[in-house]
Coordinates of C-alpha atoms in Angstrom, one line a residue:
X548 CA 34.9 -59.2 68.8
X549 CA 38.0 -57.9 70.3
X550 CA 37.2 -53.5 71.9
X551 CA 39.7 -52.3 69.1
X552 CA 38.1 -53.6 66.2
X553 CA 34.7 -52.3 67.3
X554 CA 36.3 -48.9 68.0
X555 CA 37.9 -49.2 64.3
X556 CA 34.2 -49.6 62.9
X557 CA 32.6 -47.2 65.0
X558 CA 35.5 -44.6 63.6
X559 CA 34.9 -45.6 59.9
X560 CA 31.3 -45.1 60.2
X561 CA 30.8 -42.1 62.6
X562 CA 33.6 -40.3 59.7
X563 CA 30.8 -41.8 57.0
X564 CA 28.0 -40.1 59.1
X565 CA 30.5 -36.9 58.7
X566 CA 30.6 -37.3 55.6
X567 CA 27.1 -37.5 54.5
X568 CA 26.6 -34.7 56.8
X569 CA 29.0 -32.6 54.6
X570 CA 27.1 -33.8 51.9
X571 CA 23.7 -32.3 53.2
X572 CA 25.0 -29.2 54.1
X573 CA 26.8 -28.8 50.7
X574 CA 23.9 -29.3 48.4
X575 CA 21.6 -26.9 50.4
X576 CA 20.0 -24.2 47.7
X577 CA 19.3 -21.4 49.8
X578 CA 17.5 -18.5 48.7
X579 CA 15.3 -15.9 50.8
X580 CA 12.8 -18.0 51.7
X581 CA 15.3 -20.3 53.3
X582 CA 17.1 -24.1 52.4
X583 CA 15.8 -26.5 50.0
X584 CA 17.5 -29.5 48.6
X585 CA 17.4 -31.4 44.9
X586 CA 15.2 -34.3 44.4
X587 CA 14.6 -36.5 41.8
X588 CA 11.8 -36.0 39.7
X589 CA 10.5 -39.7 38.2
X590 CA 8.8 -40.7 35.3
X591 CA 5.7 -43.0 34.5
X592 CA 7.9 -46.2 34.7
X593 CA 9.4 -44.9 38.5
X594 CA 12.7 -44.1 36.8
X595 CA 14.9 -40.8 37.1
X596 CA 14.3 -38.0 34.7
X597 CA 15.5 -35.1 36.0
X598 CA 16.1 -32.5 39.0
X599 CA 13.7 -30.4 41.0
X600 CA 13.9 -28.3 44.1
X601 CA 11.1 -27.0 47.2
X602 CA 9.5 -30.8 47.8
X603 CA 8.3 -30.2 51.1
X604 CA 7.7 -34.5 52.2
X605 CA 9.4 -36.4 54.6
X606 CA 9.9 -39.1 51.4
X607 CA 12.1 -37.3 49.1
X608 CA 11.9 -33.5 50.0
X609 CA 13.1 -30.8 52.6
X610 CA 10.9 -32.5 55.8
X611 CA 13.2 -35.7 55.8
X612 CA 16.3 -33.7 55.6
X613 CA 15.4 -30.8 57.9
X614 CA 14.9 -33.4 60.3
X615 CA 18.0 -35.8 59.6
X616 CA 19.6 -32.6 60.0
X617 CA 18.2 -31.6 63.6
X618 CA 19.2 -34.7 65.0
X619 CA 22.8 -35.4 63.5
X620 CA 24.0 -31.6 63.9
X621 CA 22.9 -32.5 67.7
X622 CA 24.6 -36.3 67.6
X623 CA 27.7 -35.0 65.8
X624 CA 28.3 -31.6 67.4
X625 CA 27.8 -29.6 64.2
X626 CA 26.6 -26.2 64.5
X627 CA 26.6 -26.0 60.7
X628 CA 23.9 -28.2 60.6
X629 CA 22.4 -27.3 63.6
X630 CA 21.9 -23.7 62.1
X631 CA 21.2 -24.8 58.5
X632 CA 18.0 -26.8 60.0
X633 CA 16.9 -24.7 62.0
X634 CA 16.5 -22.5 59.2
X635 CA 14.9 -25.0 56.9
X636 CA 12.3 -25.8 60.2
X637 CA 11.1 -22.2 60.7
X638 CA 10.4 -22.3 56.2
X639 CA 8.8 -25.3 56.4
X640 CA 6.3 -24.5 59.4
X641 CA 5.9 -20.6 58.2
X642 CA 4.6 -21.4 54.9
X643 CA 2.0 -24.5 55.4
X644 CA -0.1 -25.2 51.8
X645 CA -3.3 -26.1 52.4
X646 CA -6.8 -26.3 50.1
X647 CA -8.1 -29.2 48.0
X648 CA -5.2 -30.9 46.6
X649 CA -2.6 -30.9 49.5
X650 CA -1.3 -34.4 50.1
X651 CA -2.1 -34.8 53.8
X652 CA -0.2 -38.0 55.1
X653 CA 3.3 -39.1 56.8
X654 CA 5.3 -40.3 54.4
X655 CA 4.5 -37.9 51.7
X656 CA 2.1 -35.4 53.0
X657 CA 1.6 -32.6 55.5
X658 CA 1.8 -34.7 58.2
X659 CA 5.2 -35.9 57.5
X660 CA 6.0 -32.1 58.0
X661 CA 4.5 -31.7 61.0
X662 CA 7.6 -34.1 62.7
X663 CA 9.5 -30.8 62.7
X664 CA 6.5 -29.1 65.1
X665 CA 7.3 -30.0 69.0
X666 CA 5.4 -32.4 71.0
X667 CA 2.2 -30.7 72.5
X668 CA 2.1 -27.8 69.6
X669 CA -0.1 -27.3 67.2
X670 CA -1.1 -29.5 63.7
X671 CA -3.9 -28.6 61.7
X672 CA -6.9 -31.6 61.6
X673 CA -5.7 -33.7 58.4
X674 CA -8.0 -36.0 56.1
X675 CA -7.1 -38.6 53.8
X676 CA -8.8 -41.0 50.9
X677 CA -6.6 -43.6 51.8
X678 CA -5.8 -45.0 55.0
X679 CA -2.0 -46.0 55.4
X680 CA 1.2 -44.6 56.6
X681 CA 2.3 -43.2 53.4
X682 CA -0.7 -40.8 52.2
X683 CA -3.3 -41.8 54.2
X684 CA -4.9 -41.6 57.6
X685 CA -2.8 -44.0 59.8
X686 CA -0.1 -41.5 59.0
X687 CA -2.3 -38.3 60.0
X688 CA -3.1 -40.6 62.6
X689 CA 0.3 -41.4 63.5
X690 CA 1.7 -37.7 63.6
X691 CA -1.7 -36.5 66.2
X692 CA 0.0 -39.2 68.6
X693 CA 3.1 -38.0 68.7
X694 CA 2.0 -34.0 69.5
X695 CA -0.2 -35.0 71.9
X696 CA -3.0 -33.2 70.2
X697 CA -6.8 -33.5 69.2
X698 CA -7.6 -36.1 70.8
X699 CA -11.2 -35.6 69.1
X700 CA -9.9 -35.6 66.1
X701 CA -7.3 -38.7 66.7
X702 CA -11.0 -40.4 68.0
X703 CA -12.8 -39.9 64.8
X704 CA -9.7 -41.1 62.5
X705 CA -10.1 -44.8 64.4
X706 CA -13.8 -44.7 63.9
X707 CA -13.4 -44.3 60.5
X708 CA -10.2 -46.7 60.3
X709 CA -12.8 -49.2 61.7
X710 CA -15.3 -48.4 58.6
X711 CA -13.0 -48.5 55.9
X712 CA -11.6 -52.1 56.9
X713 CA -12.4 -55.2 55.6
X714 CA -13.6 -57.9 57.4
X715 CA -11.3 -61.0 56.5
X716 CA -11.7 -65.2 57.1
X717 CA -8.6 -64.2 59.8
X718 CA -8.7 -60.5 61.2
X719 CA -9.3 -57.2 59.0
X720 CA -7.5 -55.6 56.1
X721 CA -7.5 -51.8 54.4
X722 CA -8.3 -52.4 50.4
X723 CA -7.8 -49.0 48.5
X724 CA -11.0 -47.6 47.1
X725 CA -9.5 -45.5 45.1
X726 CA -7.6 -48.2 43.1
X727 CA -10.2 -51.0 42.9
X728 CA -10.0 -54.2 41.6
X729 CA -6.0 -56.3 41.9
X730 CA -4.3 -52.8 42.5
X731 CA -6.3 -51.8 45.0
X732 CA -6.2 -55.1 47.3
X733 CA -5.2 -55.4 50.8
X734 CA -1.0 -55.3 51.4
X735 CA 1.0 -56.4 54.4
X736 CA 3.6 -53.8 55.6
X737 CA 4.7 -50.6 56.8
X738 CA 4.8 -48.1 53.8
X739 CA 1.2 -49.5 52.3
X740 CA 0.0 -52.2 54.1
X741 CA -1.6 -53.3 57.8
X742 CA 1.6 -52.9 59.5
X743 CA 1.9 -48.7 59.4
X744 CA -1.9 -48.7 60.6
X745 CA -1.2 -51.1 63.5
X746 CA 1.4 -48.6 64.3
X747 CA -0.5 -45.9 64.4
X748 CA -3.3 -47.5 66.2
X749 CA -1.1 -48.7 68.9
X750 CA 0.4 -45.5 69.8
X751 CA -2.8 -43.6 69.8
X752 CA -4.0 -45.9 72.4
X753 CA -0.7 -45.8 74.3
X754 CA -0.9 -41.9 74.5
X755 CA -4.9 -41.9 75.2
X756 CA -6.5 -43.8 77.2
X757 CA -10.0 -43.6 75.9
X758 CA -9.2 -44.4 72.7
X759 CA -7.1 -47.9 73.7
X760 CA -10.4 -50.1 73.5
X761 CA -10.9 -49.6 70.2
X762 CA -7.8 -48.5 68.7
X763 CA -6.4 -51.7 70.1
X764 CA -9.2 -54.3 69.3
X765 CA -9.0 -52.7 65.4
X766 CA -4.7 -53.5 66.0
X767 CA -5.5 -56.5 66.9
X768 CA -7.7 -57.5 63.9
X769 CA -5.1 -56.2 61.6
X770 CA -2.5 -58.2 63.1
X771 CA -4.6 -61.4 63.0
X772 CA -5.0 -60.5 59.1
X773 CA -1.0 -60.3 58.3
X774 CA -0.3 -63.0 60.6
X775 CA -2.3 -65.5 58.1
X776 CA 0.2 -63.9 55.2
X777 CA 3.5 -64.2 57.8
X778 CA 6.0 -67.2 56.6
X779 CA 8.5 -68.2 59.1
X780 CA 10.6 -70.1 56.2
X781 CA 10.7 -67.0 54.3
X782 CA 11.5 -65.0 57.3
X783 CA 8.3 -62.3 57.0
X784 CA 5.2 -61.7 55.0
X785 CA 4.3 -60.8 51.2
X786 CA 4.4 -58.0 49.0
X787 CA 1.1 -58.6 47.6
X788 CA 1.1 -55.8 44.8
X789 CA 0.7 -56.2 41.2
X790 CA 2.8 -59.0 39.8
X791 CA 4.6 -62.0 41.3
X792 CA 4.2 -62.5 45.0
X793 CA 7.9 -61.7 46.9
X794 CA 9.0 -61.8 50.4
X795 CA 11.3 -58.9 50.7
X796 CA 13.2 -57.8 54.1
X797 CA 12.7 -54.1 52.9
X798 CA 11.5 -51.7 55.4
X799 CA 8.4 -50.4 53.5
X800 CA 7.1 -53.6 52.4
X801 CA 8.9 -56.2 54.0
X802 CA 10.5 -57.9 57.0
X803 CA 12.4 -54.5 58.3
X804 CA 9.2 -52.6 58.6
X805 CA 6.7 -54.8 59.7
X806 CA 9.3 -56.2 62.0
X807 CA 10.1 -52.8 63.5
X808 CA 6.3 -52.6 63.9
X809 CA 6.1 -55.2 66.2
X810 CA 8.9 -54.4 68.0
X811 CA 7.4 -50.8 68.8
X812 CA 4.4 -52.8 70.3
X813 CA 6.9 -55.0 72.5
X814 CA 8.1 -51.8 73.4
X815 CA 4.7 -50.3 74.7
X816 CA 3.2 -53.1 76.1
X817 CA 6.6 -53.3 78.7
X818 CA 5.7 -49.9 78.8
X819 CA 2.5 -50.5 80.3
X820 CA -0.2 -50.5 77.6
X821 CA -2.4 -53.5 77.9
X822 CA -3.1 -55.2 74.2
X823 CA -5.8 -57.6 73.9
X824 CA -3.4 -60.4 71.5
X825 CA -0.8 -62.6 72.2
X826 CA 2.6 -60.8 73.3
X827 CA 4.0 -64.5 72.8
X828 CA 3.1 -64.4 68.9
X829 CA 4.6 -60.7 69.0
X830 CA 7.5 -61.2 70.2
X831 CA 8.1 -64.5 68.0
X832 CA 7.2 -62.3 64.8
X833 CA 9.6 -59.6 65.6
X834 CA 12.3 -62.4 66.2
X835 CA 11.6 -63.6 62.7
X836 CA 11.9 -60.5 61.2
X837 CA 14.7 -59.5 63.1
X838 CA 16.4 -62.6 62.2
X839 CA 16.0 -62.4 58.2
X840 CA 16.8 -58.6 58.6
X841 CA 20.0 -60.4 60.2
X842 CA 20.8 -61.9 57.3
X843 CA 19.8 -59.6 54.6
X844 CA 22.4 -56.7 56.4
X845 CA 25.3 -59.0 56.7
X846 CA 25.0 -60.5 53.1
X847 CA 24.7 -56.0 52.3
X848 CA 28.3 -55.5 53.8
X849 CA 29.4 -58.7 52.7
X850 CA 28.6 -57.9 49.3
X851 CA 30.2 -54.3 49.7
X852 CA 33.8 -56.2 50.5
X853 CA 33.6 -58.6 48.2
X854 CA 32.3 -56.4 45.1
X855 CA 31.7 -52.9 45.8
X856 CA 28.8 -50.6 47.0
X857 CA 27.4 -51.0 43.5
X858 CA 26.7 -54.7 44.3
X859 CA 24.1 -53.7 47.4
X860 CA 20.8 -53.1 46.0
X861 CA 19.8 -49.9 47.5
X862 CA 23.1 -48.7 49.3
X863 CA 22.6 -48.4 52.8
X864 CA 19.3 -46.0 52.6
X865 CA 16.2 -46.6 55.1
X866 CA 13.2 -47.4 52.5
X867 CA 14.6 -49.7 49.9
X868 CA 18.5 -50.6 51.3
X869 CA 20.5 -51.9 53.9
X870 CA 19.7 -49.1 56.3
X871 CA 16.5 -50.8 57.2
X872 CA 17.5 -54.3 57.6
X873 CA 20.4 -52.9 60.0
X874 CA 18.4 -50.2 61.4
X875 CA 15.6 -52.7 62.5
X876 CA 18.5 -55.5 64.1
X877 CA 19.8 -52.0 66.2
X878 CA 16.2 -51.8 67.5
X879 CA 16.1 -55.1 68.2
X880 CA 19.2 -55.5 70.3
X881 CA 17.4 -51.9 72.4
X882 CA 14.0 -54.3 72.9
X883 CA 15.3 -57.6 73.6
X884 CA 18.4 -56.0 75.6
X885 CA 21.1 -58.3 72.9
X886 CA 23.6 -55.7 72.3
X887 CA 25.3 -58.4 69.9
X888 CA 22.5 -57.8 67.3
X889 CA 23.9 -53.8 67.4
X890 CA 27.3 -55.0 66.7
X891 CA 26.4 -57.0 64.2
X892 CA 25.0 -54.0 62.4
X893 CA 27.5 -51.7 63.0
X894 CA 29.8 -54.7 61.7
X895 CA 28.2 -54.5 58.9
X896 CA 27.5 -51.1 57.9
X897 CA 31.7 -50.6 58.4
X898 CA 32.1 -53.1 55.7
X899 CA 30.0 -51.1 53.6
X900 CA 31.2 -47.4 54.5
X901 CA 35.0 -49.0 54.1
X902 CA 34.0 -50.3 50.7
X903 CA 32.7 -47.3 49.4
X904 CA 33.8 -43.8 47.5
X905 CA 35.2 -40.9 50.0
X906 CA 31.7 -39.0 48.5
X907 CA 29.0 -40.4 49.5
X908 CA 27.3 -38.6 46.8
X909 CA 28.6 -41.3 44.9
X910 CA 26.6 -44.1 47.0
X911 CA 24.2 -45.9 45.2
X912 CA 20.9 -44.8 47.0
X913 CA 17.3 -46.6 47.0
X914 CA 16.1 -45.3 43.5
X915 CA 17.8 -47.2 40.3
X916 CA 19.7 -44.3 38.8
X917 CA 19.4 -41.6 41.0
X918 CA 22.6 -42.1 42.8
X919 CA 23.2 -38.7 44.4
X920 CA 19.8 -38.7 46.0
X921 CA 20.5 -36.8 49.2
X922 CA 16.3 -37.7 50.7
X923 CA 15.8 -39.3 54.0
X924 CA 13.9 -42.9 52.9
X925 CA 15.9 -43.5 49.9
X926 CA 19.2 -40.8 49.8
X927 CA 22.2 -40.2 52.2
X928 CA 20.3 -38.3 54.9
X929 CA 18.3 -41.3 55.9
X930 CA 21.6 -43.4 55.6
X931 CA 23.8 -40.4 57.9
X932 CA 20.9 -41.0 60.5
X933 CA 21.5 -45.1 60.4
X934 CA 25.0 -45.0 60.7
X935 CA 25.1 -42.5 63.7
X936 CA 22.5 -44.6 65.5
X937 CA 25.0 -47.9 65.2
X938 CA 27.9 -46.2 66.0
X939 CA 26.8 -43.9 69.3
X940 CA 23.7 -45.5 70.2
X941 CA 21.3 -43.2 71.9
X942 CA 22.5 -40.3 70.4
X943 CA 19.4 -40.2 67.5
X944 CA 15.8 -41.2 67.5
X945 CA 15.5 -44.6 65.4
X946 CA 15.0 -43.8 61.9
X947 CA 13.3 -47.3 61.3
X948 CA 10.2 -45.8 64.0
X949 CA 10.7 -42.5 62.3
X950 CA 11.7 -40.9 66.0
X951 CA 8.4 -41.8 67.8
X952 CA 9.5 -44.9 69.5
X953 CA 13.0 -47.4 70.2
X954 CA 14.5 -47.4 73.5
X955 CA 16.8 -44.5 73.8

């Protein structure tokens, strides 16, 4: 592609990162306690019914934007933002819930908050129920290894990953107790499934070294498990919850997540951690992923010419869009050192930003019906964050690794 049309698309989509910045910083509700931000509030059937404020989770509250907001006022040379997170950091950490009842994982717990708290300070020691990324302990597990804290603590979370898993004909698995029965079996993936623990396993070994043995041999287990589920013809592995079986690219429970996954473990075994499985299988999993996350982010910006933003399922947010599929291919060309595979993206998120209202406010986000929805996984600031990482790479942490890993 000839420098000036690259230089055209980075323009259009650092002015879209802008412009969802704007957005943030518009729809702050600030009050004496500091920023908070709307949020949809869903119903039984996971649809919109109204408004709500002071959400504190990385998923849909004031975590995910204080921390799009840290980076991007940083990337984009915005003081506004700089100052409004900054603000929205200090009320997050200052008034910390805790008791019986506190949802205590990544994704939409306490732990998710503690992303704002800089490596080597202090987290509280978390529990969980459940054991993924999303509410559970791989998440809690997750968030230790990137402070650099409790090791103790970190130590007792894999023992008790080990006891909750299930021993399967190929590897291991993490039913839900709390579920039972067909909701509460076994998934493959980031959000919910074997993927986020893997993760989370993987980096706990990678920052202590006592731990690697059997943080490692449980990864390794787990990977075994979803390999058996992985379909190269179908470019990744199932969403096994309730109803038909599908093989989505999305980032929390398809190809974009789990693919990212395994391209953080590329990532640390070149780094020098030693895993006890097959790099070769690795490596050819991530290129399937990263190959059907190809395909799933140029037929997004195709779409987007051809027929509008309304035509992408999802817009170009992290959890359930676009900003996965291309987020995951940007990793990829960092890893495997392809820088094509970041133009491609950035190709394609143009087509979309260029296809779009001036507002991104108008965007269709990763919710059905709550367009608007300014959140990190499934709103604008997710989608600000995967823009500026295509158009000035190195400038943000990867969203799709939630800042803890990607070659920067």
């Amino acid at each position: 592609m000839p420098d000036a049309e690259v230089d055209d698309e980075r323009d259009a989509v650092v002015d879209a990162a802008h412009r969802c910045l704007d957005l943030l910083v518009r729809t702050a509700v600030i009050d004496e306690t500091g920023p908070t931000w709307p949020s949809w509030q869903l119903g039984a059937d996971g649809r919109p019914v109204g408004v709500v404020a002071g959400r504190r989770s990385l998923y849909d509250g004031d975590a995910g934007v204080v921390w799009a907001l840290t980076h991007l006022g940083a990337a984009l040379n915005r003081p506004d933002a700089v100052e409004l997170a900054a603000s929205g950091s200090d009320s997050l950490l200052r008034a910390r819930p805790s008791g019986e009842g506190t949802p205590e994982g990544m994704l939409v717990g306490e732990a998710g908050v503690d992303l704002l708290v800089r490596v080597g300070g202090s987290v509280a020691q978390r529990w969980a129920d459940g054991s993924d990324l999303t509410d559970g302990l791989g998440g809690i597990l997750l968030s230790l290894a990137r402070v650099r804290r409790d090791e103790e603590h970190a130590a007792a979370i894999v023992a008790e990953l080990r006891h909750r898993s299930r021993v399967e004909a190929w590897g291991r698995s993490w039913p839900d107790p709390r579920l039972g029965g067909d909701p509460g079996r076994p998934l493959c993936g980031l959000a919910h499934g074997a993927s986020g623990v893997v993760w989370a396993l993987a980096e706990a070994a990678a920052i202590w070294p006592r731990l690697a043995a059997a943080a490692l041999d449980l990864a390794g287990e787990a990977l075994a498990w979803e390999a058996s589920w992985s379909d190269p013809a179908r470019g990744g592995w199932p969403d096994l919850r309730e109803g038909d079986v599908t093989w989505p690219d999305l980032w929390c429970h398809g190809a974009a997540g789990a693919g990212a996954v395994r391209l953080r473990l590329l990532e640390l075994a070149a780094g020098g951690l030693e895993v006890p499985w097959s790099l070769d299988t690795t490596r050819a999993e991530a290129e399937m992923a990263v190959q059907r996350c190809g395909q799933a982010m140029s037929r997004a910006g195709g779409l987007a010419a051809e027929r509008g933003v309304d035509a992408v399922p999802g817009g170009w947010t992290l959890c359930h869009g676009a900003g996965g599929t291309s987020g995951t291919v940007a990793l990829a060309a960092d890893v495997f050192g392809v820088p094509e595979h970041r133009e491609r993206a950035l190709s394609a998120a143009a087509s979309f930003v260029r296809s779009a209202p001036v507002d991104p406010e108008d965007w269709p986000c990763g919710l059905q019906g709550a367009d608007g929805d300014v959140s990190l996984l499934n709103g604008v600031a997710g989608t600000a964050m995967v823009l500026a990482d295509l158009a000035l790479p190195g400038s943000v942490p990867s969203l799709v690794l939630l800042g803890l890993g990607g070659t920067r």
